[in-house]
JSON list of C-alpha atoms in Angstrom, two decimals:
[
{"chain": "A", "resi": 1, "resn": "MET", "atom": "CA", "xyz": [-27.90, -38.58, 12.48]},
{"chain": "A", "resi": 2, "resn": "LYS", "atom": "CA", "xyz": [-24.81, -39.47, 10.47]},
{"chain": "A", "resi": 3, "resn": "PRO", "atom": "CA", "xyz": [-25.52, -36.85, 7.74]},
{"chain": "A", "resi": 4, "resn": "VAL", "atom": "CA", "xyz": [-25.81, -34.13, 10.39]},
{"chain": "A", "resi": 5, "resn": "VAL", "atom": "CA", "xyz": [-22.44, -35.06, 11.89]},
{"chain": "A", "resi": 6, "resn": "VAL", "atom": "CA", "xyz": [-20.82, -35.11, 8.44]},
{"chain": "A", "resi": 7, "resn": "LEU", "atom": "CA", "xyz": [-22.38, -31.75, 7.65]},
{"chain": "A", "resi": 8, "resn": "LEU", "atom": "CA", "xyz": [-21.12, -30.22, 10.92]},
{"chain": "A", "resi": 9, "resn": "VAL", "atom": "CA", "xyz": [-17.60, -31.62, 10.45]},
{"chain": "A", "resi": 10, "resn": "THR", "atom": "CA", "xyz": [-17.53, -30.31, 6.87]},
{"chain": "A", "resi": 11, "resn": "LEU", "atom": "CA", "xyz": [-18.74, -26.90, 8.00]},
{"chain": "A", "resi": 12, "resn": "ALA", "atom": "CA", "xyz": [-16.16, -26.73, 10.80]},
{"chain": "A", "resi": 13, "resn": "THR", "atom": "CA", "xyz": [-13.40, -27.75, 8.37]},
{"chain": "A", "resi": 14, "resn": "LEU", "atom": "CA", "xyz": [-14.45, -25.07, 5.88]},
{"chain": "A", "resi": 15, "resn": "LEU", "atom": "CA", "xyz": [-14.49, -22.42, 8.62]},
{"chain": "A", "resi": 16, "resn": "ILE", "atom": "CA", "xyz": [-11.01, -23.42, 9.80]},
{"chain": "A", "resi": 17, "resn": "VAL", "atom": "CA", "xyz": [-9.64, -23.37, 6.25]},
{"chain": "A", "resi": 18, "resn": "ALA", "atom": "CA", "xyz": [-11.22, -19.95, 5.61]},
{"chain": "A", "resi": 19, "resn": "PHE", "atom": "CA", "xyz": [-9.73, -18.58, 8.86]},
{"chain": "A", "resi": 20, "resn": "ILE", "atom": "CA", "xyz": [-6.26, -19.88, 7.97]},
{"chain": "A", "resi": 21, "resn": "PHE", "atom": "CA", "xyz": [-6.48, -18.48, 4.44]},
{"chain": "A", "resi": 22, "resn": "VAL", "atom": "CA", "xyz": [-7.57, -15.01, 5.63]},
{"chain": "A", "resi": 23, "resn": "SER", "atom": "CA", "xyz": [-4.81, -14.97, 8.27]},
{"chain": "A", "resi": 24, "resn": "TRP", "atom": "CA", "xyz": [-2.21, -15.92, 5.66]},
{"chain": "A", "resi": 25, "resn": "ARG", "atom": "CA", "xyz": [-3.49, -13.31, 3.20]},
{"chain": "A", "resi": 26, "resn": "ASP", "atom": "CA", "xyz": [-3.55, -10.52, 5.80]},
{"chain": "A", "resi": 27, "resn": "ARG", "atom": "CA", "xyz": [-0.01, -11.31, 6.93]},
{"chain": "A", "resi": 28, "resn": "LYS", "atom": "CA", "xyz": [1.16, -10.31, 3.45]},
{"chain": "A", "resi": 29, "resn": "ARG", "atom": "CA", "xyz": [-0.58, -6.91, 3.78]},
{"chain": "A", "resi": 30, "resn": "HIS", "atom": "CA", "xyz": [1.40, -5.63, 6.75]},
{"chain": "A", "resi": 31, "resn": "SER", "atom": "CA", "xyz": [2.79, -2.16, 6.24]},
{"chain": "A", "resi": 32, "resn": "SER", "atom": "CA", "xyz": [6.36, -1.63, 5.23]},
{"chain": "A", "resi": 33, "resn": "PRO", "atom": "CA", "xyz": [9.00, -0.16, 7.55]},
{"chain": "A", "resi": 34, "resn": "GLU", "atom": "CA", "xyz": [8.79, 3.10, 5.60]},
{"chain": "A", "resi": 35, "resn": "ASP", "atom": "CA", "xyz": [5.08, 3.37, 6.42]},
{"chain": "A", "resi": 36, "resn": "SER", "atom": "CA", "xyz": [5.83, 2.78, 10.11]},
{"chain": "A", "resi": 37, "resn": "ALA", "atom": "CA", "xyz": [8.53, 5.47, 10.08]},
{"chain": "A", "resi": 38, "resn": "ALA", "atom": "CA", "xyz": [6.22, 7.95, 8.35]},
{"chain": "A", "resi": 39, "resn": "ALA", "atom": "CA", "xyz": [3.48, 7.24, 10.89]},
{"chain": "A", "resi": 40, "resn": "GLY", "atom": "CA", "xyz": [5.94, 7.80, 13.74]},
{"chain": "A", "resi": 41, "resn": "ASP", "atom": "CA", "xyz": [7.09, 11.11, 12.22]},
{"chain": "A", "resi": 42, "resn": "ALA", "atom": "CA", "xyz": [3.49, 12.25, 11.80]},
{"chain": "A", "resi": 43, "resn": "ARG", "atom": "CA", "xyz": [2.69, 11.29, 15.39]},
{"chain": "A", "resi": 44, "resn": "SER", "atom": "CA", "xyz": [5.69, 13.20, 16.78]},
{"chain": "A", "resi": 45, "resn": "THR", "atom": "CA", "xyz": [4.82, 16.28, 14.69]},
{"chain": "A", "resi": 46, "resn": "GLN", "atom": "CA", "xyz": [1.23, 16.13, 15.94]},
{"chain": "A", "resi": 47, "resn": "GLU", "atom": "CA", "xyz": [2.41, 15.85, 19.56]},
{"chain": "A", "resi": 48, "resn": "ARG", "atom": "CA", "xyz": [4.79, 18.80, 19.10]},
{"chain": "A", "resi": 49, "resn": "TYR", "atom": "CA", "xyz": [1.99, 20.97, 17.70]},
{"chain": "A", "resi": 50, "resn": "ALA", "atom": "CA", "xyz": [-0.28, 19.94, 20.57]},
{"chain": "A", "resi": 51, "resn": "ALA", "atom": "CA", "xyz": [2.42, 20.86, 23.11]},
{"chain": "A", "resi": 52, "resn": "GLU", "atom": "CA", "xyz": [2.93, 24.26, 21.46]},
{"chain": "A", "resi": 53, "resn": "ARG", "atom": "CA", "xyz": [-0.82, 24.87, 21.43]},
{"chain": "A", "resi": 54, "resn": "HIS", "atom": "CA", "xyz": [-1.05, 23.94, 25.09]},
{"chain": "A", "resi": 55, "resn": "ALA", "atom": "CA", "xyz": [1.78, 26.34, 25.98]},
{"chain": "A", "resi": 56, "resn": "VAL", "atom": "CA", "xyz": [0.15, 29.21, 24.09]},
{"chain": "A", "resi": 57, "resn": "GLN", "atom": "CA", "xyz": [-3.17, 28.57, 25.80]},
{"chain": "A", "resi": 58, "resn": "GLY", "atom": "CA", "xyz": [-1.40, 28.58, 29.18]},
{"chain": "A", "resi": 59, "resn": "GLU", "atom": "CA", "xyz": [0.19, 31.95, 28.40]},
{"chain": "A", "resi": 60, "resn": "VAL", "atom": "CA", "xyz": [-3.16, 33.42, 27.39]},
{"chain": "A", "resi": 61, "resn": "TRP", "atom": "CA", "xyz": [-4.72, 32.15, 30.62]},
{"chain": "A", "resi": 62, "resn": "ARG", "atom": "CA", "xyz": [-1.87, 33.57, 32.74]},
{"chain": "A", "resi": 63, "resn": "ARG", "atom": "CA", "xyz": [-2.13, 36.96, 31.05]},
{"chain": "A", "resi": 64, "resn": "GLY", "atom": "CA", "xyz": [-5.84, 37.01, 31.83]},
{"chain": "A", "resi": 65, "resn": "GLN", "atom": "CA", "xyz": [-5.20, 36.26, 35.52]},
{"chain": "A", "resi": 66, "resn": "ASN", "atom": "CA", "xyz": [-2.83, 39.13, 36.20]},
{"chain": "A", "resi": 67, "resn": "PRO", "atom": "CA", "xyz": [-4.44, 42.45, 37.02]},
{"chain": "A", "resi": 68, "resn": "PRO", "atom": "CA", "xyz": [-3.52, 45.21, 34.59]},
{"chain": "A", "resi": 69, "resn": "SER", "atom": "CA", "xyz": [-0.67, 47.37, 35.85]},
{"chain": "A", "resi": 70, "resn": "THR", "atom": "CA", "xyz": [-1.26, 51.10, 35.81]}
]
């Protein structure tokens, strides 16, 4: 029974150490402020294009709803 307990404690300790190491390593990989700013610029550009596309589609729909004037 004692070897099983030792094995489980060792396994749990190794898992905790691995988790802490991976967390520490990933913290160093966070993006820089420049990357965040570039992502924000790209997102705002994409939203602007989507808004323009939506407006154009609305105009096309409205033109299709009006009867032709003679």
